[in-house]
Amino acid sequence: MKAILTDITKCIGCTQCVTACKMTNELGADKPRDWQKNDGLSARNWTSVLSKDGYYLRKQCRHCQEPACAAACPVGALHQTDLGAVVYDSDKCLGCRYCMMACPYGIPRYDWDLAVPYIRKCILCHDNIVSGRLEQPACTQACPTGATIYGERGQLLKIARKRIEAEPEKYLDIIYGEKEAGGTNVLYITSKECPLDFLLYYNNRIEKDKHLLGAPDFNDPYPALTKWAMGSVPVAFVGMGAVMSGIYWMVKRRQKLENEMKEPENGEN
């Protein structure tokens, strides 16, 4: 399974990864919304670079090994590929946005600029890699310092551990994504001096979800934690369908009565 390793200590904040992503995926200029999260991600920005205290963090979909977004989707619009990328089929999407609510990292974004909006997010350049157009994601290929690299997940974990062991005074002894949320295919290592709040969205989300999920462990896959909630989705669809059918009947009935009242008047004329 393929993955990305980002070494925050090597990132210089050049944003060449952001440019490469936009060009390769033909995303166009962003249109910020007032309600968007202040993390640079949107339907037209699938990766962003955050900065704090002299450190830079590239943010993107984490491509969970057990993706909560895919588990939450009632029609299978999201799924994980053999290469590890979590990809999206817009032809199947209902626009329900359950994936946005399910993601422990807050990644998927809604494309409000389309007449029929759907979800957009990083797909690890899956289509381009499968077709042979690219050998690796555009973002990792564009990185000038090797701060973000692409390869087999197991090999990247070994590289990360070697760096940590070689410079224990420099690196925090954690590989983010190795176990969190059941493990992800986008991994991070960082300096002991680096502020961690922009890395720990998952942990913050878990804290907020404790009132619903009990006291889950940070390493638990989210699909296992939320399956009880998703079990009610079919019921919700049936209930909403019944409500909408009732409203439709009432509207059509009202229109029919109005037409019947107008017919005698037209006949008199």
mmCIF file of N, CA and C in Angstrom, residues 138-259:
data_model
loop_
_atom_site.group_PDB
_atom_site.id
_atom_site.type_symbol
_atom_site.label_atom_id
_atom_site.label_comp_id
_atom_site.label_asym_id
_atom_site.label_seq_id
_atom_site.Cartn_x
_atom_site.Cartn_y
_atom_site.Cartn_z
ATOM 1 N N ALA A 138 1.562 14.562 -7.652
ATOM 2 C CA ALA A 138 2.177 15.801 -8.114
ATOM 3 C C ALA A 138 2.826 16.573 -6.967
ATOM 4 N N CYS A 139 2.234 16.516 -5.798
ATOM 5 C CA CYS A 139 2.748 17.270 -4.653
ATOM 6 C C CYS A 139 4.122 16.776 -4.221
ATOM 7 N N THR A 140 4.289 15.460 -4.108
ATOM 8 C CA THR A 140 5.584 14.926 -3.676
ATOM 9 C C THR A 140 6.637 15.099 -4.767
ATOM 10 N N GLN A 141 6.211 15.017 -6.011
ATOM 11 C CA GLN A 141 7.142 15.195 -7.119
ATOM 12 C C GLN A 141 7.669 16.623 -7.166
ATOM 13 N N ALA A 142 6.840 17.592 -6.769
ATOM 14 C CA ALA A 142 7.219 19.001 -6.852
ATOM 15 C C ALA A 142 8.048 19.478 -5.666
ATOM 16 N N CYS A 143 8.055 18.736 -4.567
ATOM 17 C CA CYS A 143 8.728 19.206 -3.349
ATOM 18 C C CYS A 143 10.242 19.325 -3.571
ATOM 19 N N PRO A 144 10.820 20.513 -3.399
ATOM 20 C CA PRO A 144 12.243 20.716 -3.691
ATOM 21 C C PRO A 144 13.187 20.251 -2.588
ATOM 22 N N THR A 145 12.661 19.997 -1.392
ATOM 23 C CA THR A 145 13.529 19.645 -0.265
ATOM 24 C C THR A 145 13.350 18.209 0.201
ATOM 25 N N GLY A 146 12.425 17.476 -0.404
ATOM 26 C CA GLY A 146 12.151 16.117 0.055
ATOM 27 C C GLY A 146 11.402 16.092 1.371
ATOM 28 N N ALA A 147 10.726 17.191 1.678
ATOM 29 C CA ALA A 147 9.959 17.258 2.926
ATOM 30 C C ALA A 147 8.769 16.311 2.892
ATOM 31 N N THR A 148 8.280 16.020 1.712
ATOM 32 C CA THR A 148 7.168 15.102 1.563
ATOM 33 C C THR A 148 7.523 14.097 0.468
ATOM 34 N N ILE A 149 7.522 12.812 0.798
ATOM 35 C CA ILE A 149 7.953 11.769 -0.127
ATOM 36 C C ILE A 149 6.900 10.678 -0.231
ATOM 37 N N TYR A 150 6.948 9.933 -1.332
ATOM 38 C CA TYR A 150 5.940 8.932 -1.661
ATOM 39 C C TYR A 150 6.592 7.558 -1.776
ATOM 40 N N GLY A 151 5.898 6.528 -1.316
ATOM 41 C CA GLY A 151 6.439 5.178 -1.434
ATOM 42 C C GLY A 151 5.566 4.166 -0.721
ATOM 43 N N GLU A 152 6.090 2.972 -0.529
ATOM 44 C CA GLU A 152 5.367 1.943 0.216
ATOM 45 C C GLU A 152 5.252 2.359 1.679
ATOM 46 N N ARG A 153 4.066 2.167 2.253
ATOM 47 C CA ARG A 153 3.835 2.630 3.623
ATOM 48 C C ARG A 153 4.824 2.020 4.612
ATOM 49 N N GLY A 154 5.062 0.718 4.491
ATOM 50 C CA GLY A 154 5.990 0.060 5.403
ATOM 51 C C GLY A 154 7.388 0.635 5.308
ATOM 52 N N GLN A 155 7.845 0.947 4.098
ATOM 53 C CA GLN A 155 9.170 1.511 3.906
ATOM 54 C C GLN A 155 9.248 2.929 4.463
ATOM 55 N N LEU A 156 8.187 3.696 4.287
ATOM 56 C CA LEU A 156 8.172 5.067 4.808
ATOM 57 C C LEU A 156 8.192 5.074 6.343
ATOM 58 N N LEU A 157 7.526 4.107 6.958
ATOM 59 C CA LEU A 157 7.578 3.997 8.417
ATOM 60 C C LEU A 157 9.001 3.716 8.884
ATOM 61 N N LYS A 158 9.730 2.872 8.132
ATOM 62 C CA LYS A 158 11.125 2.584 8.472
ATOM 63 C C LYS A 158 11.985 3.831 8.331
ATOM 64 N N ILE A 159 11.766 4.597 7.277
ATOM 65 C CA ILE A 159 12.519 5.841 7.072
ATOM 66 C C ILE A 159 12.251 6.810 8.221
ATOM 67 N N ALA A 160 10.986 6.917 8.597
ATOM 68 C CA ALA A 160 10.617 7.827 9.675
ATOM 69 C C ALA A 160 11.286 7.427 10.990
ATOM 70 N N ARG A 161 11.278 6.135 11.294
ATOM 71 C CA ARG A 161 11.888 5.661 12.541
ATOM 72 C C ARG A 161 13.400 5.889 12.533
ATOM 73 N N LYS A 162 14.043 5.672 11.386
ATOM 74 C CA LYS A 162 15.490 5.885 11.288
ATOM 75 C C LYS A 162 15.851 7.344 11.537
ATOM 76 N N ARG A 163 15.055 8.251 11.012
ATOM 77 C CA ARG A 163 15.318 9.681 11.223
ATOM 78 C C ARG A 163 15.167 10.039 12.701
ATOM 79 N N ILE A 164 14.116 9.504 13.321
ATOM 80 C CA ILE A 164 13.883 9.786 14.739
ATOM 81 C C ILE A 164 15.013 9.222 15.593
ATOM 82 N N GLU A 165 15.428 7.997 15.290
ATOM 83 C CA GLU A 165 16.501 7.353 16.066
ATOM 84 C C GLU A 165 17.853 8.015 15.834
ATOM 85 N N ALA A 166 18.073 8.530 14.626
ATOM 86 C CA ALA A 166 19.358 9.165 14.305
ATOM 87 C C ALA A 166 19.505 10.523 14.983
ATOM 88 N N GLU A 167 18.387 11.207 15.212
ATOM 89 C CA GLU A 167 18.441 12.541 15.836
ATOM 90 C C GLU A 167 17.371 12.645 16.924
ATOM 91 N N PRO A 168 17.513 11.891 17.992
ATOM 92 C CA PRO A 168 16.497 11.890 19.049
ATOM 93 C C PRO A 168 16.335 13.238 19.746
ATOM 94 N N GLU A 169 17.390 14.042 19.704
ATOM 95 C CA GLU A 169 17.301 15.362 20.320
ATOM 96 C C GLU A 169 16.468 16.328 19.469
ATOM 97 N N LYS A 170 16.304 15.995 18.204
ATOM 98 C CA LYS A 170 15.587 16.860 17.261
ATOM 99 C C LYS A 170 14.123 16.454 17.091
ATOM 100 N N TYR A 171 13.897 15.166 16.874
ATOM 101 C CA TYR A 171 12.554 14.703 16.512
ATOM 102 C C TYR A 171 11.736 14.263 17.714
ATOM 103 N N LEU A 172 10.451 14.559 17.655
ATOM 104 C CA LEU A 172 9.497 14.001 18.604
ATOM 105 C C LEU A 172 9.329 12.517 18.275
ATOM 106 N N ASP A 173 9.325 11.673 19.274
ATOM 107 C CA ASP A 173 9.296 10.228 19.055
ATOM 108 C C ASP A 173 7.888 9.729 18.776
ATOM 109 N N ILE A 174 7.286 10.271 17.724
ATOM 110 C CA ILE A 174 5.937 9.879 17.299
ATOM 111 C C ILE A 174 5.879 9.956 15.777
ATOM 112 N N ILE A 175 5.250 8.960 15.164
ATOM 113 C CA ILE A 175 4.946 9.016 13.740
ATOM 114 C C ILE A 175 3.441 9.191 13.636
ATOM 115 N N TYR A 176 3.005 10.409 13.377
ATOM 116 C CA TYR A 176 1.569 10.666 13.307
ATOM 117 C C TYR A 176 0.973 9.979 12.078
ATOM 118 N N GLY A 177 -0.075 9.213 12.302
ATOM 119 C CA GLY A 177 -0.712 8.462 11.239
ATOM 120 C C GLY A 177 -0.371 6.987 11.277
ATOM 121 N N GLU A 178 0.610 6.612 12.086
ATOM 122 C CA GLU A 178 0.961 5.197 12.177
ATOM 123 C C GLU A 178 -0.190 4.396 12.782
ATOM 124 N N LYS A 179 -0.836 4.972 13.791
ATOM 125 C CA LYS A 179 -1.905 4.252 14.480
ATOM 126 C C LYS A 179 -3.183 5.064 14.628
ATOM 127 N N GLU A 180 -3.088 6.380 14.619
ATOM 128 C CA GLU A 180 -4.266 7.214 14.857
ATOM 129 C C GLU A 180 -5.401 6.878 13.904
ATOM 130 N N ALA A 181 -6.602 6.814 14.427
ATOM 131 C CA ALA A 181 -7.808 6.514 13.642
ATOM 132 C C ALA A 181 -7.674 5.213 12.866
ATOM 133 N N GLY A 182 -6.917 4.267 13.420
ATOM 134 C CA GLY A 182 -6.721 2.998 12.746
ATOM 135 C C GLY A 182 -5.569 3.005 11.762
ATOM 136 N N GLY A 183 -4.851 4.133 11.681
ATOM 137 C CA GLY A 183 -3.727 4.256 10.761
ATOM 138 C C GLY A 183 -4.108 4.998 9.493
ATOM 139 N N THR A 184 -3.191 5.822 8.980
ATOM 140 C CA THR A 184 -3.450 6.576 7.760
ATOM 141 C C THR A 184 -2.319 6.357 6.762
ATOM 142 N N ASN A 185 -2.569 6.735 5.524
ATOM 143 C CA ASN A 185 -1.556 6.616 4.484
ATOM 144 C C ASN A 185 -0.882 7.957 4.180
ATOM 145 N N VAL A 186 -1.101 8.918 5.045
ATOM 146 C CA VAL A 186 -0.331 10.158 5.045
ATOM 147 C C VAL A 186 0.259 10.288 6.442
ATOM 148 N N LEU A 187 1.569 10.201 6.528
ATOM 149 C CA LEU A 187 2.281 10.143 7.804
ATOM 150 C C LEU A 187 3.055 11.438 8.037
ATOM 151 N N TYR A 188 3.273 11.770 9.314
ATOM 152 C CA TYR A 188 4.023 12.978 9.665
ATOM 153 C C TYR A 188 5.034 12.675 10.767
ATOM 154 N N ILE A 189 6.196 13.299 10.667
ATOM 155 C CA ILE A 189 7.124 13.373 11.797
ATOM 156 C C ILE A 189 7.489 14.831 11.977
ATOM 157 N N THR A 190 7.849 15.198 13.209
ATOM 158 C CA THR A 190 8.036 16.608 13.484
ATOM 159 C C THR A 190 9.070 16.847 14.579
ATOM 160 N N SER A 191 9.480 18.081 14.708
ATOM 161 C CA SER A 191 10.449 18.485 15.724
ATOM 162 C C SER A 191 9.796 18.566 17.095
ATOM 163 N N LYS A 192 10.603 18.423 18.118
ATOM 164 C CA LYS A 192 10.107 18.579 19.480
ATOM 165 C C LYS A 192 9.659 20.014 19.748
ATOM 166 N N GLU A 193 10.184 20.945 18.974
ATOM 167 C CA GLU A 193 9.868 22.359 19.185
ATOM 168 C C GLU A 193 8.641 22.803 18.398
ATOM 169 N N CYS A 194 8.159 21.962 17.502
ATOM 170 C CA CYS A 194 7.056 22.341 16.631
ATOM 171 C C CYS A 194 5.733 22.385 17.399
ATOM 172 N N PRO A 195 4.942 23.450 17.227
ATOM 173 C CA PRO A 195 3.621 23.482 17.861
ATOM 174 C C PRO A 195 2.744 22.395 17.256
ATOM 175 N N LEU A 196 2.063 21.646 18.100
ATOM 176 C CA LEU A 196 1.352 20.466 17.627
ATOM 177 C C LEU A 196 -0.141 20.681 17.404
ATOM 178 N N ASP A 197 -0.656 21.841 17.764
ATOM 179 C CA ASP A 197 -2.103 21.994 17.695
ATOM 180 C C ASP A 197 -2.645 21.858 16.280
ATOM 181 N N PHE A 198 -1.860 22.218 15.257
ATOM 182 C CA PHE A 198 -2.385 22.074 13.906
ATOM 183 C C PHE A 198 -2.187 20.666 13.348
ATOM 184 N N LEU A 199 -1.595 19.770 14.124
ATOM 185 C CA LEU A 199 -1.466 18.363 13.740
ATOM 186 C C LEU A 199 -2.538 17.495 14.377
ATOM 187 N N LEU A 200 -3.120 17.975 15.469
ATOM 188 C CA LEU A 200 -3.914 17.092 16.320
ATOM 189 C C LEU A 200 -5.410 17.283 16.179
ATOM 190 N N TYR A 201 -5.877 17.583 14.975
ATOM 191 C CA TYR A 201 -7.324 17.739 14.790
ATOM 192 C C TYR A 201 -8.062 16.468 15.200
ATOM 193 N N TYR A 202 -7.493 15.333 14.878
ATOM 194 C CA TYR A 202 -8.139 14.052 15.218
ATOM 195 C C TYR A 202 -8.357 13.948 16.723
ATOM 196 N N ASN A 203 -7.315 14.239 17.492
ATOM 197 C CA ASN A 203 -7.438 14.143 18.949
ATOM 198 C C ASN A 203 -8.482 15.118 19.479
ATOM 199 N N ASN A 204 -8.515 16.335 18.906
ATOM 200 C CA ASN A 204 -9.511 17.309 19.338
ATOM 201 C C ASN A 204 -10.916 16.848 18.990
ATOM 202 N N ARG A 205 -11.058 16.223 17.815
ATOM 203 C CA ARG A 205 -12.357 15.715 17.393
ATOM 204 C C ARG A 205 -12.821 14.611 18.339
ATOM 205 N N ILE A 206 -11.907 13.741 18.712
ATOM 206 C CA ILE A 206 -12.251 12.662 19.648
ATOM 207 C C ILE A 206 -12.775 13.242 20.957
ATOM 208 N N GLU A 207 -12.120 14.284 21.442
ATOM 209 C CA GLU A 207 -12.553 14.904 22.695
ATOM 210 C C GLU A 207 -13.992 15.404 22.571
ATOM 211 N N LYS A 208 -14.318 16.015 21.423
ATOM 212 C CA LYS A 208 -15.661 16.531 21.207
ATOM 213 C C LYS A 208 -16.689 15.415 21.070
ATOM 214 N N ASP A 209 -16.242 14.267 20.567
ATOM 215 C CA ASP A 209 -17.165 13.164 20.318
ATOM 216 C C ASP A 209 -17.381 12.260 21.524
ATOM 217 N N LYS A 210 -16.672 12.512 22.606
ATOM 218 C CA LYS A 210 -16.765 11.612 23.754
ATOM 219 C C LYS A 210 -18.185 11.512 24.308
ATOM 220 N N HIS A 211 -18.932 12.603 24.209
ATOM 221 C CA HIS A 211 -20.287 12.571 24.747
ATOM 222 C C HIS A 211 -21.195 11.663 23.922
ATOM 223 N N LEU A 212 -20.792 11.371 22.671
ATOM 224 C CA LEU A 212 -21.565 10.469 21.825
ATOM 225 C C LEU A 212 -20.988 9.067 21.796
ATOM 226 N N LEU A 213 -19.663 8.972 21.829
ATOM 227 C CA LEU A 213 -19.005 7.698 21.604
ATOM 228 C C LEU A 213 -18.435 7.055 22.863
ATOM 229 N N GLY A 214 -18.708 7.638 24.002
ATOM 230 C CA GLY A 214 -18.103 7.113 25.220
ATOM 231 C C GLY A 214 -16.712 7.698 25.383
ATOM 232 N N ALA A 215 -15.723 6.861 25.569
ATOM 233 C CA ALA A 215 -14.343 7.326 25.721
ATOM 234 C C ALA A 215 -13.437 6.530 24.787
ATOM 235 N N PRO A 216 -13.528 6.774 23.470
ATOM 236 C CA PRO A 216 -12.751 5.984 22.510
ATOM 237 C C PRO A 216 -11.264 6.250 22.609
ATOM 238 N N ASP A 217 -10.484 5.281 22.200
ATOM 239 C CA ASP A 217 -9.033 5.431 22.133
ATOM 240 C C ASP A 217 -8.672 6.148 20.847
ATOM 241 N N PHE A 218 -7.602 6.964 20.886
ATOM 242 C CA PHE A 218 -7.199 7.700 19.699
ATOM 243 C C PHE A 218 -6.860 6.786 18.526
ATOM 244 N N ASN A 219 -6.502 5.539 18.811
ATOM 245 C CA ASN A 219 -6.092 4.634 17.745
ATOM 246 C C ASN A 219 -7.247 3.830 17.145
ATOM 247 N N ASP A 220 -8.444 3.978 17.699
ATOM 248 C CA ASP A 220 -9.585 3.232 17.182
ATOM 249 C C ASP A 220 -10.003 3.762 15.814
ATOM 250 N N PRO A 221 -10.288 2.878 14.861
ATOM 251 C CA PRO A 221 -10.818 3.319 13.569
ATOM 252 C C PRO A 221 -12.187 3.960 13.765
ATOM 253 N N TYR A 222 -12.448 5.047 13.096
ATOM 254 C CA TYR A 222 -13.726 5.724 13.269
ATOM 255 C C TYR A 222 -14.922 4.933 12.751
ATOM 256 N N PRO A 223 -14.810 4.136 11.669
ATOM 257 C CA PRO A 223 -15.986 3.366 11.249
ATOM 258 C C PRO A 223 -16.544 2.489 12.358
ATOM 259 N N ALA A 224 -15.668 1.897 13.164
ATOM 260 C CA ALA A 224 -16.126 1.036 14.255
ATOM 261 C C ALA A 224 -16.816 1.841 15.341
ATOM 262 N N LEU A 225 -16.402 3.099 15.498
ATOM 263 C CA LEU A 225 -16.964 3.937 16.551
ATOM 264 C C LEU A 225 -18.307 4.539 16.163
ATOM 265 N N THR A 226 -18.528 4.706 14.865
ATOM 266 C CA THR A 226 -19.723 5.417 14.416
ATOM 267 C C THR A 226 -20.748 4.530 13.731
ATOM 268 N N LYS A 227 -20.509 3.212 13.664
ATOM 269 C CA LYS A 227 -21.418 2.353 12.919
ATOM 270 C C LYS A 227 -22.830 2.355 13.505
ATOM 271 N N TRP A 228 -22.932 2.597 14.814
ATOM 272 C CA TRP A 228 -24.264 2.637 15.424
ATOM 273 C C TRP A 228 -25.078 3.786 14.861
ATOM 274 N N ALA A 229 -24.407 4.916 14.605
ATOM 275 C CA ALA A 229 -25.108 6.077 14.061
ATOM 276 C C ALA A 229 -25.499 5.849 12.611
ATOM 277 N N MET A 230 -24.596 5.222 11.844
ATOM 278 C CA MET A 230 -24.873 5.004 10.433
ATOM 279 C C MET A 230 -25.974 3.981 10.230
ATOM 280 N N GLY A 231 -26.225 3.165 11.239
ATOM 281 C CA GLY A 231 -27.304 2.199 11.115
ATOM 282 C C GLY A 231 -28.665 2.857 10.987
ATOM 283 N N SER A 232 -28.761 4.111 11.428
ATOM 284 C CA SER A 232 -30.035 4.819 11.343
ATOM 285 C C SER A 232 -30.216 5.545 10.017
ATOM 286 N N VAL A 233 -29.184 5.532 9.167
ATOM 287 C CA VAL A 233 -29.272 6.258 7.900
ATOM 288 C C VAL A 233 -30.405 5.757 7.016
ATOM 289 N N PRO A 234 -30.539 4.415 6.783
ATOM 290 C CA PRO A 234 -31.657 3.963 5.945
ATOM 291 C C PRO A 234 -33.007 4.409 6.473
ATOM 292 N N VAL A 235 -33.179 4.359 7.788
ATOM 293 C CA VAL A 235 -34.440 4.804 8.392
ATOM 294 C C VAL A 235 -34.678 6.272 8.109
ATOM 295 N N ALA A 236 -33.597 7.069 8.215
ATOM 296 C CA ALA A 236 -33.716 8.501 7.970
ATOM 297 C C ALA A 236 -34.117 8.766 6.523
ATOM 298 N N PHE A 237 -33.528 8.009 5.584
ATOM 299 C CA PHE A 237 -33.871 8.198 4.184
ATOM 300 C C PHE A 237 -35.335 7.868 3.928
ATOM 301 N N VAL A 238 -35.797 6.752 4.511
ATOM 302 C CA VAL A 238 -37.193 6.364 4.323
ATOM 303 C C VAL A 238 -38.115 7.418 4.921
ATOM 304 N N GLY A 239 -37.781 7.886 6.123
ATOM 305 C CA GLY A 239 -38.608 8.897 6.775
ATOM 306 C C GLY A 239 -38.655 10.184 5.986
ATOM 307 N N MET A 240 -37.503 10.639 5.499
ATOM 308 C CA MET A 240 -37.460 11.870 4.721
ATOM 309 C C MET A 240 -38.217 11.692 3.403
ATOM 310 N N GLY A 241 -38.084 10.503 2.812
ATOM 311 C CA GLY A 241 -38.808 10.243 1.572
ATOM 312 C C GLY A 241 -40.311 10.347 1.779
ATOM 313 N N ALA A 242 -40.785 9.819 2.923
ATOM 314 C CA ALA A 242 -42.213 9.883 3.226
ATOM 315 C C ALA A 242 -42.672 11.327 3.417
ATOM 316 N N VAL A 243 -41.850 12.104 4.114
ATOM 317 C CA VAL A 243 -42.186 13.521 4.342
ATOM 318 C C VAL A 243 -42.259 14.273 3.025
ATOM 319 N N MET A 244 -41.250 14.083 2.161
ATOM 320 C CA MET A 244 -41.213 14.785 0.893
ATOM 321 C C MET A 244 -42.369 14.362 -0.012
ATOM 322 N N SER A 245 -42.722 13.078 0.040
ATOM 323 C CA SER A 245 -43.854 12.599 -0.751
ATOM 324 C C SER A 245 -45.153 13.261 -0.285
ATOM 325 N N GLY A 246 -45.301 13.410 1.039
ATOM 326 C CA GLY A 246 -46.484 14.055 1.585
ATOM 327 C C GLY A 246 -46.580 15.509 1.172
ATOM 328 N N ILE A 247 -45.455 16.200 1.217
ATOM 329 C CA ILE A 247 -45.433 17.612 0.815
ATOM 330 C C ILE A 247 -45.780 17.743 -0.663
ATOM 331 N N TYR A 248 -45.202 16.851 -1.480
ATOM 332 C CA TYR A 248 -45.484 16.876 -2.916
ATOM 333 C C TYR A 248 -46.972 16.674 -3.179
ATOM 334 N N TRP A 249 -47.600 15.708 -2.474
ATOM 335 C CA TRP A 249 -49.026 15.437 -2.652
ATOM 336 C C TRP A 249 -49.864 16.650 -2.287
ATOM 337 N N MET A 250 -49.511 17.305 -1.165
ATOM 338 C CA MET A 250 -50.281 18.472 -0.728
ATOM 339 C C MET A 250 -50.175 19.621 -1.722
ATOM 340 N N VAL A 251 -48.970 19.828 -2.266
ATOM 341 C CA VAL A 251 -48.781 20.902 -3.241
ATOM 342 C C VAL A 251 -49.605 20.639 -4.498
ATOM 343 N N LYS A 252 -49.509 19.394 -5.013
ATOM 344 C CA LYS A 252 -50.268 19.054 -6.213
ATOM 345 C C LYS A 252 -51.779 19.138 -5.965
ATOM 346 N N ARG A 253 -52.228 18.736 -4.767
ATOM 347 C CA ARG A 253 -53.648 18.798 -4.412
ATOM 348 C C ARG A 253 -54.112 20.250 -4.387
ATOM 349 N N ARG A 254 -53.276 21.120 -3.827
ATOM 350 C CA ARG A 254 -53.642 22.535 -3.746
ATOM 351 C C ARG A 254 -53.731 23.141 -5.138
ATOM 352 N N GLN A 255 -52.785 22.781 -5.998
ATOM 353 C CA GLN A 255 -52.810 23.289 -7.362
ATOM 354 C C GLN A 255 -54.056 22.826 -8.104
ATOM 355 N N LYS A 256 -54.458 21.574 -7.877
ATOM 356 C CA LYS A 256 -55.654 21.031 -8.530
ATOM 357 C C LYS A 256 -56.902 21.782 -8.090
ATOM 358 N N LEU A 257 -57.023 22.039 -6.776
ATOM 359 C CA LEU A 257 -58.190 22.759 -6.267
ATOM 360 C C LEU A 257 -58.254 24.176 -6.812
ATOM 361 N N GLU A 258 -57.102 24.829 -6.884
ATOM 362 C CA GLU A 258 -57.073 26.189 -7.426
ATOM 363 C C GLU A 258 -57.512 26.209 -8.882
ATOM 364 N N ASN A 259 -57.075 25.206 -9.657
ATOM 365 C CA ASN A 259 -57.465 25.134 -11.068
ATOM 366 C C ASN A 259 -58.961 24.886 -11.216
#
